[in-house]
Short mmCIF file of C-alpha atoms and ligand atoms in Angstrom, two decimals:
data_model
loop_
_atom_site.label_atom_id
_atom_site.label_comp_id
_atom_site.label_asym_id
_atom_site.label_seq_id
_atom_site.Cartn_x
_atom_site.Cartn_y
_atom_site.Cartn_z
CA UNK Q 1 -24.52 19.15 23.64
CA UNK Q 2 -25.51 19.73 20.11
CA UNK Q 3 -29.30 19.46 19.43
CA UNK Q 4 -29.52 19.97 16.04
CA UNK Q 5 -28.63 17.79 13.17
CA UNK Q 6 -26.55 18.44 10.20
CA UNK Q 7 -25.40 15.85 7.51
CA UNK Q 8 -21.80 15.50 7.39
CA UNK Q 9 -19.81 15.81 4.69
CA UNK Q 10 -17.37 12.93 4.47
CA UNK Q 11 -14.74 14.44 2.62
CA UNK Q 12 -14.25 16.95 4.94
CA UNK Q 13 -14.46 15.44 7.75
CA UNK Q 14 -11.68 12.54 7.20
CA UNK Q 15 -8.39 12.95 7.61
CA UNK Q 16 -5.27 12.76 5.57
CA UNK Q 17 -5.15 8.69 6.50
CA UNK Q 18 -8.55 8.39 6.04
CA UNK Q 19 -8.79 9.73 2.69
CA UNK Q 20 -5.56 7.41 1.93
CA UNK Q 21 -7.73 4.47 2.94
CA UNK Q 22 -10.41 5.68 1.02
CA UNK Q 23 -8.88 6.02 -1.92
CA UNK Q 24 -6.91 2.83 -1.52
CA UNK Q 25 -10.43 0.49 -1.09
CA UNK Q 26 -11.35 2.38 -4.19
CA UNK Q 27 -8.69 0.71 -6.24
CA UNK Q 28 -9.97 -2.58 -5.32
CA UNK Q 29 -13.22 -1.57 -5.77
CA UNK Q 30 -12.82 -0.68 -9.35
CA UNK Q 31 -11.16 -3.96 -10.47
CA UNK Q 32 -13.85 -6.13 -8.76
CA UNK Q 33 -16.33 -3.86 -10.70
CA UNK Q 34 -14.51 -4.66 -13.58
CA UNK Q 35 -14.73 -8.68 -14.05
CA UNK Q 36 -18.14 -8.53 -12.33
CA UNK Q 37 -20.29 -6.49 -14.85
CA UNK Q 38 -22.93 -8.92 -15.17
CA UNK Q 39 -24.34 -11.18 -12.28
CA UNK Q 40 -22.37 -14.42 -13.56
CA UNK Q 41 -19.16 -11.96 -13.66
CA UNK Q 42 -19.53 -10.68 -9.90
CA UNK Q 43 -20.85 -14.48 -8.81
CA UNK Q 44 -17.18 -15.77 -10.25
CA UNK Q 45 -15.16 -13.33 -8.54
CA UNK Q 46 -16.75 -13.05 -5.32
CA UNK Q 47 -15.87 -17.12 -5.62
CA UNK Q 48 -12.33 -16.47 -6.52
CA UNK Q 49 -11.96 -13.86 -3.75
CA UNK Q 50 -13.41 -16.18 -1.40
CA UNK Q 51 -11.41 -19.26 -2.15
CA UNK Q 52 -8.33 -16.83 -1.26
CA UNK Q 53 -9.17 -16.75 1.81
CA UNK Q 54 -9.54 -20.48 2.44
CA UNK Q 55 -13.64 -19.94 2.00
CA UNK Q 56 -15.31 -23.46 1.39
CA UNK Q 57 -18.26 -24.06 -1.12
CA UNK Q 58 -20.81 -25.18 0.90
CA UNK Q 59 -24.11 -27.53 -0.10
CA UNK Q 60 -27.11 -28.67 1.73
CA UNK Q 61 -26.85 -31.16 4.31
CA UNK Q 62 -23.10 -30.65 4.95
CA UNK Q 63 -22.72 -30.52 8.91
CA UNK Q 64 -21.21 -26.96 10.08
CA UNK Q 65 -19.96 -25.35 12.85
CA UNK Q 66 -18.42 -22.06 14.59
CA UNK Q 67 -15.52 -20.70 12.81
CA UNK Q 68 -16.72 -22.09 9.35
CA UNK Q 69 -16.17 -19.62 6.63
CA UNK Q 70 -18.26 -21.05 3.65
CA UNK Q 71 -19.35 -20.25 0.04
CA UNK Q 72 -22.73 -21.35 -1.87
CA UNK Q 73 -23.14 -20.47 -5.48
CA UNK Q 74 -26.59 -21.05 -6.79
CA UNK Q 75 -26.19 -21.79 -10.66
CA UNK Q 76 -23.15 -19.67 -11.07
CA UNK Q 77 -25.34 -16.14 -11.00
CA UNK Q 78 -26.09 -15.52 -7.06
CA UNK Q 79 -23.56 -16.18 -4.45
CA UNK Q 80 -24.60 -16.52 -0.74
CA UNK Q 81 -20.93 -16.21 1.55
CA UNK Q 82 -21.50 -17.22 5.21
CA UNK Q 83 -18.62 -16.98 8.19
CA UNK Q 84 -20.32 -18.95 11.14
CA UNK Q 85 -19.99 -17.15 14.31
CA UNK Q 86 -19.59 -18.26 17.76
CA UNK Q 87 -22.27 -16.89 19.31
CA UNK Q 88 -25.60 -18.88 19.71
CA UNK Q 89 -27.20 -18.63 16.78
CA UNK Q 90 -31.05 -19.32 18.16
CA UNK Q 91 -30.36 -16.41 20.55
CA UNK Q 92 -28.47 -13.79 17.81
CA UNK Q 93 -29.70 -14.70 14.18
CA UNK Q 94 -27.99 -14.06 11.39
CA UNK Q 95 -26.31 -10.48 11.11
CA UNK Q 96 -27.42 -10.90 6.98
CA UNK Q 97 -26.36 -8.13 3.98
CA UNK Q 98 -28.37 -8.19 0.87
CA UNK Q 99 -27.02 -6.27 -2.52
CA UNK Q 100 -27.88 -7.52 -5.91
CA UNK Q 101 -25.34 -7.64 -8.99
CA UNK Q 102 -27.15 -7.74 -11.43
CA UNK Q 103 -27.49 -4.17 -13.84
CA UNK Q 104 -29.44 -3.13 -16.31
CA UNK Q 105 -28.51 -3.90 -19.84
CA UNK Q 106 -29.24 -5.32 -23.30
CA UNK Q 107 -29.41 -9.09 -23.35
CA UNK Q 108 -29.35 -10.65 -26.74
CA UNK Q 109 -32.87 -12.00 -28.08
CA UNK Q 110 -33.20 -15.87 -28.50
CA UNK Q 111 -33.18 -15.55 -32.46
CA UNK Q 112 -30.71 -12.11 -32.34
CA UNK Q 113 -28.50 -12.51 -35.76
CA UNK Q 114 -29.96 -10.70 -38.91
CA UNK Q 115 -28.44 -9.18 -42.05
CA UNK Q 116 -29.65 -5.67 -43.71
CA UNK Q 117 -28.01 -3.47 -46.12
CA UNK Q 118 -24.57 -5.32 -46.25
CA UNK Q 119 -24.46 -5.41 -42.02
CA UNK Q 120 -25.10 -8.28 -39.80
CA UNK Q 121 -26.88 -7.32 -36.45
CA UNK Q 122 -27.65 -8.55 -33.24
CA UNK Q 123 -31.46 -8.09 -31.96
CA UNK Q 124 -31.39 -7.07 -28.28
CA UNK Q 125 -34.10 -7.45 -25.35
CA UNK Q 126 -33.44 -4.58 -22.78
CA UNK Q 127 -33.03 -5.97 -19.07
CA UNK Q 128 -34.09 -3.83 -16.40
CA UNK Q 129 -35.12 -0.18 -16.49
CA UNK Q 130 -32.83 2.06 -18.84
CA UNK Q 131 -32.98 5.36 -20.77
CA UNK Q 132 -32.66 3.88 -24.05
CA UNK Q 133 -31.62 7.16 -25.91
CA UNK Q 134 -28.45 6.96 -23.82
CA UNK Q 135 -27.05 3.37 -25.06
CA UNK Q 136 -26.44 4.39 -29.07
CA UNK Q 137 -23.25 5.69 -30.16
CA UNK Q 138 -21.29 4.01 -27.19
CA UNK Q 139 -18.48 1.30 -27.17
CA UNK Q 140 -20.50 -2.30 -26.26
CA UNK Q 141 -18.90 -5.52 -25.08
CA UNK Q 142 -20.66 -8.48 -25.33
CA UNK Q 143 -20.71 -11.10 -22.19
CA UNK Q 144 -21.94 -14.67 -21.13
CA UNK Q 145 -22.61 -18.05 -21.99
CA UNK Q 146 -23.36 -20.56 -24.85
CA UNK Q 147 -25.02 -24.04 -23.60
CA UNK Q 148 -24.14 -25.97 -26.75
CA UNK Q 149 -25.86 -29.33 -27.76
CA UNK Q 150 -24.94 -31.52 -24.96
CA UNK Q 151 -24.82 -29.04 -21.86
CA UNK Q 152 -21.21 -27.60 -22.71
CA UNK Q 153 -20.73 -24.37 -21.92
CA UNK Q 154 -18.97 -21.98 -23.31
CA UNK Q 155 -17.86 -18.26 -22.17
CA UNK Q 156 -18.49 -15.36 -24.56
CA UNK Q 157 -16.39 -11.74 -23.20
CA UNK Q 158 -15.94 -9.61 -26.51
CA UNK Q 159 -14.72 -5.89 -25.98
CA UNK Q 160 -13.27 -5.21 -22.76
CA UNK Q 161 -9.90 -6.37 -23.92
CA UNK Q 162 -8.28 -3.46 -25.43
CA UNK Q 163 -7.61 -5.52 -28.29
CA UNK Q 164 -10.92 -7.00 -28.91
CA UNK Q 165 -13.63 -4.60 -31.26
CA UNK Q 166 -16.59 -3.27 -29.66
CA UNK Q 167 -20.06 -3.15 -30.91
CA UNK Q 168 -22.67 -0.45 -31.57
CA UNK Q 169 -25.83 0.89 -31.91
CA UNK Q 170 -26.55 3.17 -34.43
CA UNK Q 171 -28.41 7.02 -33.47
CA UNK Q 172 -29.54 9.32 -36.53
CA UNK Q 173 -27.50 12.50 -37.86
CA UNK Q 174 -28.65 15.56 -36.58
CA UNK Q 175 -28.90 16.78 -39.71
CA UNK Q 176 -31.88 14.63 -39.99
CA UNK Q 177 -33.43 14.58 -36.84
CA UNK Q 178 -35.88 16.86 -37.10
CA UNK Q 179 -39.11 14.66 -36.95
CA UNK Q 180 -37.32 12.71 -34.73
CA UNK Q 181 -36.41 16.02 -32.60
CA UNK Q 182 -40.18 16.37 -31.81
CA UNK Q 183 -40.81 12.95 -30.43
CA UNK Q 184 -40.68 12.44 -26.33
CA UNK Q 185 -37.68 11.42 -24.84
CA UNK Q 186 -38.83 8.05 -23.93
CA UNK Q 187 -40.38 7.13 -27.54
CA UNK Q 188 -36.93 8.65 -29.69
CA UNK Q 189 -35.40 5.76 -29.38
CA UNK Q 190 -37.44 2.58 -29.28
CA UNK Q 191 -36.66 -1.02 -27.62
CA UNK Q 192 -36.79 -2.79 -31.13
CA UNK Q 193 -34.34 -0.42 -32.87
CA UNK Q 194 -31.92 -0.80 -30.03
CA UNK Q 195 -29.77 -3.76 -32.54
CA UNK Q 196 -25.94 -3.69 -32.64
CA UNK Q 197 -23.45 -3.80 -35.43
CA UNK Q 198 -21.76 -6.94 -35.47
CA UNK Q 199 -20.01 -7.48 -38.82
CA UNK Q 200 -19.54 -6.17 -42.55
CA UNK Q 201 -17.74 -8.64 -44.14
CA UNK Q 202 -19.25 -10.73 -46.26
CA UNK Q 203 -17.97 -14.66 -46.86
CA UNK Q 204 -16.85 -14.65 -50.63
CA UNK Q 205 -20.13 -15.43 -52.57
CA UNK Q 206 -22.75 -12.80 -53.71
CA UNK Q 207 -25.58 -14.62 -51.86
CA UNK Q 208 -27.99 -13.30 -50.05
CA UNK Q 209 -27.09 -12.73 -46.67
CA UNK Q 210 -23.39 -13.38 -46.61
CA UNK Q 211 -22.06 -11.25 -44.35
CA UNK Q 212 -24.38 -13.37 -41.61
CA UNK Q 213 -23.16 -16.56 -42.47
CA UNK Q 214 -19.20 -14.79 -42.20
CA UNK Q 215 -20.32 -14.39 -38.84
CA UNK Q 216 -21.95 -17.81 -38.39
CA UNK Q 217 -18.45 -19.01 -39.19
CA UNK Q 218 -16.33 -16.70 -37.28
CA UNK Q 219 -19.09 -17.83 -33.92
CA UNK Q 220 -18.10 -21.60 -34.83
CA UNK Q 221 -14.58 -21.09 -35.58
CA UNK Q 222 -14.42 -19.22 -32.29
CA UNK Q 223 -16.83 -20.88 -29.82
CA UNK Q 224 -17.88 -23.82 -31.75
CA UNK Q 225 -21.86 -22.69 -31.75
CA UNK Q 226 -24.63 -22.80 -34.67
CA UNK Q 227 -26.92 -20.67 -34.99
CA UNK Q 228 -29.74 -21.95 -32.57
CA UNK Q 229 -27.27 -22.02 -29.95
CA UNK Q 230 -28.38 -18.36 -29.09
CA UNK Q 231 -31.87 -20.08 -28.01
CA UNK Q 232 -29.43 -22.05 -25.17
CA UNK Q 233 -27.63 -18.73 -24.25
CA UNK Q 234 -27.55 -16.44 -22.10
CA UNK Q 235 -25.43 -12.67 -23.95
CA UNK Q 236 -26.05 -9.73 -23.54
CA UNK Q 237 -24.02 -6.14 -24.47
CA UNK Q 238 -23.08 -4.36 -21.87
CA UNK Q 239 -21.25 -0.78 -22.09
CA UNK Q 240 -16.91 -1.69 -22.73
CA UNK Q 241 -14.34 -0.56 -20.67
CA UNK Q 242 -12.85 0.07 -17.07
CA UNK Q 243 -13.74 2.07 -14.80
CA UNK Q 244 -12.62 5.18 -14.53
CA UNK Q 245 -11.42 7.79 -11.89
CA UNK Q 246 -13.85 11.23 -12.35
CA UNK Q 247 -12.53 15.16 -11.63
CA UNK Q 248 -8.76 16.51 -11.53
CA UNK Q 249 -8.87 14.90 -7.92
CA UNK Q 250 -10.07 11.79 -8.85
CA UNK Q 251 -13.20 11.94 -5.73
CA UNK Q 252 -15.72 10.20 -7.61
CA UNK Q 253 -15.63 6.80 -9.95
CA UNK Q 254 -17.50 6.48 -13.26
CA UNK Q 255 -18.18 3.02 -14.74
CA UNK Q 256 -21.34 0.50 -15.40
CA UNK Q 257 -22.70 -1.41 -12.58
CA UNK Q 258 -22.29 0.51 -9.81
CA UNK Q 259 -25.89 -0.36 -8.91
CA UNK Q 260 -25.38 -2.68 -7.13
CA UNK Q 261 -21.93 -3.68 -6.99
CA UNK Q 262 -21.20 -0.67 -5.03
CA UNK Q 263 -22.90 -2.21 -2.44
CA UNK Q 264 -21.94 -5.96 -2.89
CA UNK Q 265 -18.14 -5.05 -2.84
CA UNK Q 266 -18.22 -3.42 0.53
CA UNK Q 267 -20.46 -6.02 1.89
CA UNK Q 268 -17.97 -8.82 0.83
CA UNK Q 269 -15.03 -7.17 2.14
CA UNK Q 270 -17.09 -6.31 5.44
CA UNK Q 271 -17.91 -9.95 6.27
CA UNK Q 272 -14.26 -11.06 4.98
CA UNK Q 273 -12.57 -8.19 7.83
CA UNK Q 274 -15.35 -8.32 10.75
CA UNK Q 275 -14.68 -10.29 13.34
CA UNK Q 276 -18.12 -10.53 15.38
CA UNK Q 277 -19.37 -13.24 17.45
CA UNK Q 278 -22.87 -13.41 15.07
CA UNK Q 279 -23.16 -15.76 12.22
CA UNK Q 280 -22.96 -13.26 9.09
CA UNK Q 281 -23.94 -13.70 5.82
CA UNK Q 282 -23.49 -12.07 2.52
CA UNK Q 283 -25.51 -12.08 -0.28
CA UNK Q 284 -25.18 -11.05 -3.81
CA UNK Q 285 -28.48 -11.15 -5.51
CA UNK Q 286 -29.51 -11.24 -9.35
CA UNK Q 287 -32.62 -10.36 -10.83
CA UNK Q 288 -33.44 -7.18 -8.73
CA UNK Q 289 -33.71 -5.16 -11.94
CA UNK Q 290 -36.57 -7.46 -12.95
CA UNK Q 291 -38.47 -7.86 -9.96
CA UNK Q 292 -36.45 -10.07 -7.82
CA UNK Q 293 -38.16 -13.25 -9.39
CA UNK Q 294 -36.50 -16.51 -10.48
CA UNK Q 295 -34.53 -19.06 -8.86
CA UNK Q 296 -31.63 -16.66 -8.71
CA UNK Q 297 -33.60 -13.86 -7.57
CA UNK Q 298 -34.22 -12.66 -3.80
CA UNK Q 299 -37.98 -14.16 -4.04
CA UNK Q 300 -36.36 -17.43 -4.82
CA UNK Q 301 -36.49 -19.99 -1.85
CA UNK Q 302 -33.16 -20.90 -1.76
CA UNK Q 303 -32.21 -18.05 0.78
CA UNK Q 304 -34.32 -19.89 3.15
CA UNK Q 305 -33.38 -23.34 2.86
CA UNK Q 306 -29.45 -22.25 3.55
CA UNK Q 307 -30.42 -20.12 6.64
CA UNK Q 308 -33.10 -23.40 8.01
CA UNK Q 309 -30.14 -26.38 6.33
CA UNK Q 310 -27.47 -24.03 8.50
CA UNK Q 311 -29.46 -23.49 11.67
CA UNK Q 312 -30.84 -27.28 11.66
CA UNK Q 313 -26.76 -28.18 11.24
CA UNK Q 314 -25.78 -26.26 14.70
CA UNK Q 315 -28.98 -27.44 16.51
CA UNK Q 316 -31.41 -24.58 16.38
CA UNK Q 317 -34.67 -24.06 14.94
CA UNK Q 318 -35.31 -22.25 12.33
CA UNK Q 319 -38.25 -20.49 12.54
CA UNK Q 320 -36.25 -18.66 15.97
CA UNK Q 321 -33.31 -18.54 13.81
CA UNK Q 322 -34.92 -16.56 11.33
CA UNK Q 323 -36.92 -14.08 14.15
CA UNK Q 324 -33.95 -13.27 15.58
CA UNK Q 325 -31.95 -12.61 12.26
CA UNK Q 326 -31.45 -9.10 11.03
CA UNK Q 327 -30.61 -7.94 7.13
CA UNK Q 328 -29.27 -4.56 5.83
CA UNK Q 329 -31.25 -4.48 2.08
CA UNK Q 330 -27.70 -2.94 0.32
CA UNK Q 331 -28.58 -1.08 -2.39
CA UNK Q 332 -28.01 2.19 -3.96
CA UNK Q 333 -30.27 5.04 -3.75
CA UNK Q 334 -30.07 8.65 -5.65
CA UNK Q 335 -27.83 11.48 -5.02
CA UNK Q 336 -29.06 14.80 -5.31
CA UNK Q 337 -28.66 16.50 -8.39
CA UNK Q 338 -28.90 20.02 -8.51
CA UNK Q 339 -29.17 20.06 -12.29
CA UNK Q 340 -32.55 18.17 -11.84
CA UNK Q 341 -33.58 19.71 -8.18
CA UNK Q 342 -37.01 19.50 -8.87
CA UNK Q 343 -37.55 16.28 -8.74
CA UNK Q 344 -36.28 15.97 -5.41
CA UNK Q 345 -37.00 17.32 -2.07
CA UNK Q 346 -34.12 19.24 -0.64
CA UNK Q 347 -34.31 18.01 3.20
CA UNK Q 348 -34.93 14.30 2.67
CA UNK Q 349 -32.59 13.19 -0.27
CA UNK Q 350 -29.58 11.79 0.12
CA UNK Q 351 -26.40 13.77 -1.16
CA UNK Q 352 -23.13 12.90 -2.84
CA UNK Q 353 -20.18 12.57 -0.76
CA UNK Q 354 -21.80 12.68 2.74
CA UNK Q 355 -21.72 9.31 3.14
CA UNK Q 356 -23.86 5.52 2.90
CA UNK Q 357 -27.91 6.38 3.20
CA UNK Q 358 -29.66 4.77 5.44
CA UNK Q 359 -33.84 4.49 3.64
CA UNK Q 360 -36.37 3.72 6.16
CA UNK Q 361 -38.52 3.00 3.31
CA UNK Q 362 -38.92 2.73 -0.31
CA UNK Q 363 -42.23 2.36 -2.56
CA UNK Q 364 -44.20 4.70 -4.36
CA UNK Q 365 -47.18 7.43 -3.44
CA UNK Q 366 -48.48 6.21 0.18
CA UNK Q 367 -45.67 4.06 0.87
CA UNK Q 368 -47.12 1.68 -1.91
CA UNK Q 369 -45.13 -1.98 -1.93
CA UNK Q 370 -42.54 -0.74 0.80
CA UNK Q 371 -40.99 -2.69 3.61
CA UNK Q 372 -40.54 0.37 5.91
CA UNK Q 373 -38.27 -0.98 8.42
CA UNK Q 374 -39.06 -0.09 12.05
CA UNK Q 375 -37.74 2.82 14.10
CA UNK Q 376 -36.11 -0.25 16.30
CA UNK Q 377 -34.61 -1.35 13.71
CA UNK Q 378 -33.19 1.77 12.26
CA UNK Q 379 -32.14 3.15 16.15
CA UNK Q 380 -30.22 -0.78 15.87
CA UNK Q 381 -28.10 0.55 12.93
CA UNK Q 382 -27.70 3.66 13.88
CA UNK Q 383 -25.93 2.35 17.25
CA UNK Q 384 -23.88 0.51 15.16
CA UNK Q 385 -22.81 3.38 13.01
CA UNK Q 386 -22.46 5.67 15.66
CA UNK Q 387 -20.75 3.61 17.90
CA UNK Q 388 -18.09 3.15 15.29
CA UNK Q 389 -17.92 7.08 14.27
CA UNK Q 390 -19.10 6.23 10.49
CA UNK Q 391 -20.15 9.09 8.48
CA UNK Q 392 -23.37 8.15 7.22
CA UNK Q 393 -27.18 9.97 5.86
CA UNK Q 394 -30.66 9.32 5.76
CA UNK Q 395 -33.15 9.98 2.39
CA UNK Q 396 -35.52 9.10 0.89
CA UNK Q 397 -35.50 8.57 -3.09
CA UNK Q 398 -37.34 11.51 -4.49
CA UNK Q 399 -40.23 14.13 -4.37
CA UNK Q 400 -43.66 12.72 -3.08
CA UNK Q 401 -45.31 11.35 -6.19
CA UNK Q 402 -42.88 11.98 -8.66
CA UNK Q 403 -41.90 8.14 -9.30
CA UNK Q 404 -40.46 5.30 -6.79
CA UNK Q 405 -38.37 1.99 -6.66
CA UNK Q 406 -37.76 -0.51 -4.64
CA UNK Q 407 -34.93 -3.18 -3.51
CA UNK Q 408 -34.72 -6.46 -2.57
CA UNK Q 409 -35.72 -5.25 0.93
CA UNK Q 410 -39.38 -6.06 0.95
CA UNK Q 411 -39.07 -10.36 -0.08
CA UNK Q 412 -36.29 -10.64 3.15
CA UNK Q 413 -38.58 -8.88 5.28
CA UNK Q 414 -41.94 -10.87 4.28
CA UNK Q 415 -39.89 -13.91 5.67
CA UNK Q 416 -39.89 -12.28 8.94
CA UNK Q 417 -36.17 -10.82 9.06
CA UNK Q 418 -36.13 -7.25 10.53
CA UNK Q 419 -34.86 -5.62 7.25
CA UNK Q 420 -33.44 -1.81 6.28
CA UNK Q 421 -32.28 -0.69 3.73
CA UNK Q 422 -29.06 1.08 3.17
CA UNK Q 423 -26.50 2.21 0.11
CA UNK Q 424 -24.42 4.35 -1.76
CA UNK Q 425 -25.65 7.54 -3.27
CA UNK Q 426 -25.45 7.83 -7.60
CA UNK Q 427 -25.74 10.13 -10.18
CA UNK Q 428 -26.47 9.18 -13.34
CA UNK Q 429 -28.56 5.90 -11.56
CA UNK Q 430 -29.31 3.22 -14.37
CA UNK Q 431 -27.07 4.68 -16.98
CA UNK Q 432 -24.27 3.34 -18.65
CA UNK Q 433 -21.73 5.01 -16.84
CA UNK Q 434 -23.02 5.73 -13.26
CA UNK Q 435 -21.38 8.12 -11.10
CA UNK Q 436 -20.27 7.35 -7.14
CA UNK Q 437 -18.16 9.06 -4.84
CA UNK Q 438 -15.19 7.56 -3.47
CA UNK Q 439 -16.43 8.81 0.50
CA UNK Q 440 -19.21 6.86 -0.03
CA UNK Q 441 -18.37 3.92 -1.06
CA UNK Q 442 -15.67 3.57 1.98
CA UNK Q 443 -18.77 4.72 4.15
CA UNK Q 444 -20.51 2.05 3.02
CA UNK Q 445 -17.70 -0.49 3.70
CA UNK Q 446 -17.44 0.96 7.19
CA UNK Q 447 -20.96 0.65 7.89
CA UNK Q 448 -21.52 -2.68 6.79
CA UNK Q 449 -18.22 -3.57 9.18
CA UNK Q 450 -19.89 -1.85 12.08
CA UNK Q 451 -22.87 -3.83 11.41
CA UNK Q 452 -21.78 -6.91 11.74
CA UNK Q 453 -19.31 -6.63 14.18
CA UNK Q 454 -22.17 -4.93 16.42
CA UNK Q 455 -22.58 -6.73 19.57
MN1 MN X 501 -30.24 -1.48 -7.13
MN1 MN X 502 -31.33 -0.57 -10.11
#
């Protein structure tokens, strides 16, 4: 009998065919990351990948029962996939898993094209929380939608071709940086400077402002838009590129987005492999980085009318539906870095590599705004893990009083759905290029199997 506990390093504890599997869900990992950097991106694959699989789209009123595998997309930027289970649904709940995919990033303003010294510019609006020194000098590609006059869309996906340009933001030589040397981290860089270089050409004449209308032209050439279409659009620049293997053994995975979509992937994949009796669903979220608000986000009411339209279809109520349900909150939490120890505390943080981290709660100072899931409900998913043999943690996010966060966690669990939160540990959280380990992320696709498949 062993009565002490000690956190496992993954890694080391799998064997040679584990660490092939590992590194084989990896691969598919990185190119769902890769079309899904923005909520509309991961919403449209996680559609594709379900239609695959002979997934239907489902809408309210539509009469279901066990065995249905179903889809619901709610305005192309939050997807909601449900397999119906055979088990009574009054009795069991839904077995529910709840990432987001939307990341932070710089959407585009509603008037966003300007001209100054011979460059045209685009004005951005940063989305969620970043760092803003860190997103100068790198490659940008620029994503989304157009609504033109009328209600057509049109897509907009500029720089992660390897033949399309890039934009960029501009940072000052070092050479003269020296007042700008002296200014706090967070004020170097400010919001409104954050603009991207977008052209240099100007359109023949020596007007004023020529090289904007060169790229007036080259917008309606290309996607048939004037200039107030960018007050019926939704763009934003988000950091170019694939992701990308990190370390001569390729353990970890750098790339944007991994918050959350490191959580969303193995979610999907979990609900598309289990094979439980309990009615699962999986969600993938937007707005988290904002607050969770909207009609998209996790506060939006459209969660509950699928889970009451659903139960009302196979003859239960509701309200028991809903007590009875249970939801793993599936987002990412911080690694421990030990260039930045301080701001952590040693015994409670989670650590890179040693697998998914269960967080009992979130919040900041006393607990502040957190949905602290109960020991019941944490001794539920720790059966589940155990029971299965997953390598997994437990942490909290940081040092007592030294920030906080929180997920989407706390709106599931104010509906009355036994909620906990779990996720992948990353470095770098919030950055352009975030930083995950390869253990963890299969952890996490293991625990979200045993979850659902838990009797
Ligand atoms: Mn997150
Ligand atoms: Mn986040």
């Amino acid at each position: 009998m062993d009565y002490e506990y000690t956190r496992k390093n993954y890694f080391k504890e799998a064997g040679k065919e584990e660490l092939k599997a590992m590194f084989d869900y990896a691969e598919g990992y990185k190119e769902f990351l890769f079309t899904s950097k923005t909520e509309r991106g991961a919403s449209a694959t996680a559609k594709k990948l379900c239609e695959e699989r002979g997934y239907k789209p489902y809408m309210f009123g539509d009469k279901v029962k066990a065995g249905d595998k179903l889809y619901f997309v709610n305005r192309d930027k939050n997807i909601f996939i449900i397999r119906i289970g055979t088990n009574d649904i009054a009795k069991h709940g839904f077995k529910i898993m709840a990432a987001h995919v939307d990341s932070p990033r710089l959407d585009l303003k509603p008037n966003p094209l300007y001209e100054e010294s011979g460059v045209a510019y685009f004005k951005t609006h940063y989305y969620g929380g970043i760092k803003k020194y860190q997103w100068p000098t790198i490659a940008l590609a620029l994503e989304g939608v157009v609504v033109l006059r009328g209600g057509k869309r049109v897509h907009v996906n500029v720089g992660d071709d390897e033949k399309d340009p890039v934009f960029y933001i501009t940072d000052l030589l070092p050479h003269l940086s020296q007042e700008q040397n002296e200014l706090k981290l967070g004020k170097a860089i400010s919001g409104e400077s954050l603009n991207a270089i977008v052209g240099a050409l100007p359109e023949g004449s020596e007007d004023k402002d020529a090289v904007k209308a060169a790229v007036l032209k080259l917008l309606h050439d290309k996607y048939g838009m004037t200039e107030i279409d960018f007050q019926t659009s939704e763009l934003c620049f988000v950091p170019a590129g694939k992701p990308r293997d990190v370390g001569f053994d390729r353990a970890f995975i750098s790339a944007y987005g991994h918050d959350d979509k490191v959580c969303a992937y193995p979610e999907m994949t979990a609900l598309f492999e289990g094979n439980g009796k309990d009615t699962v669903m999986a969600i993938f979220a937007d707005k988290e980085e904002t607050g969770s608000d909207g009609v998209t986000g996790m506060q939006s009411r459209v969660i509950l009318d699928l889970m009451d339209c659903i139960s009302r279809s196979l003859g239960a109520d509701p309200v028991i539906v809903r007590y009875n349900s249970k939801c793993i909150s599936a987002d990412v939490c911080a690694a421990y870095d030990p260039e930045y120890s301080s701001v952590f505390e040693k015994r409670n943080v989670s650590y890179i590599s040693c697998g998914a981290s269960v967080t009992k709660y979130h919040g900041a100072r006393g607990k502040a705004s957190t949905n602290d899931a109960s020991a019941e409900m944490v001794g539920y998913v720790r059966d589940a893990l155990e029971d299965e043999g997953v390598v997994y943690q437990t942490g909290e996010l940081g040092r007592i009083d030294i920030g906080g966060g929180g997920t989407v966690a706390k709106f599931i669990a104010n509906l009355g759905i036994d909620t906990l939160d779990m996720g992948v540990p990353v470095l770098s959280m919030h950055a352009p290029y975030e930083v995950i380990s390869k253990a963890d992320l299969y952890s996490m696709h293991r625990a979200m199997l045993a979850f659902v498949n838990k009797q």
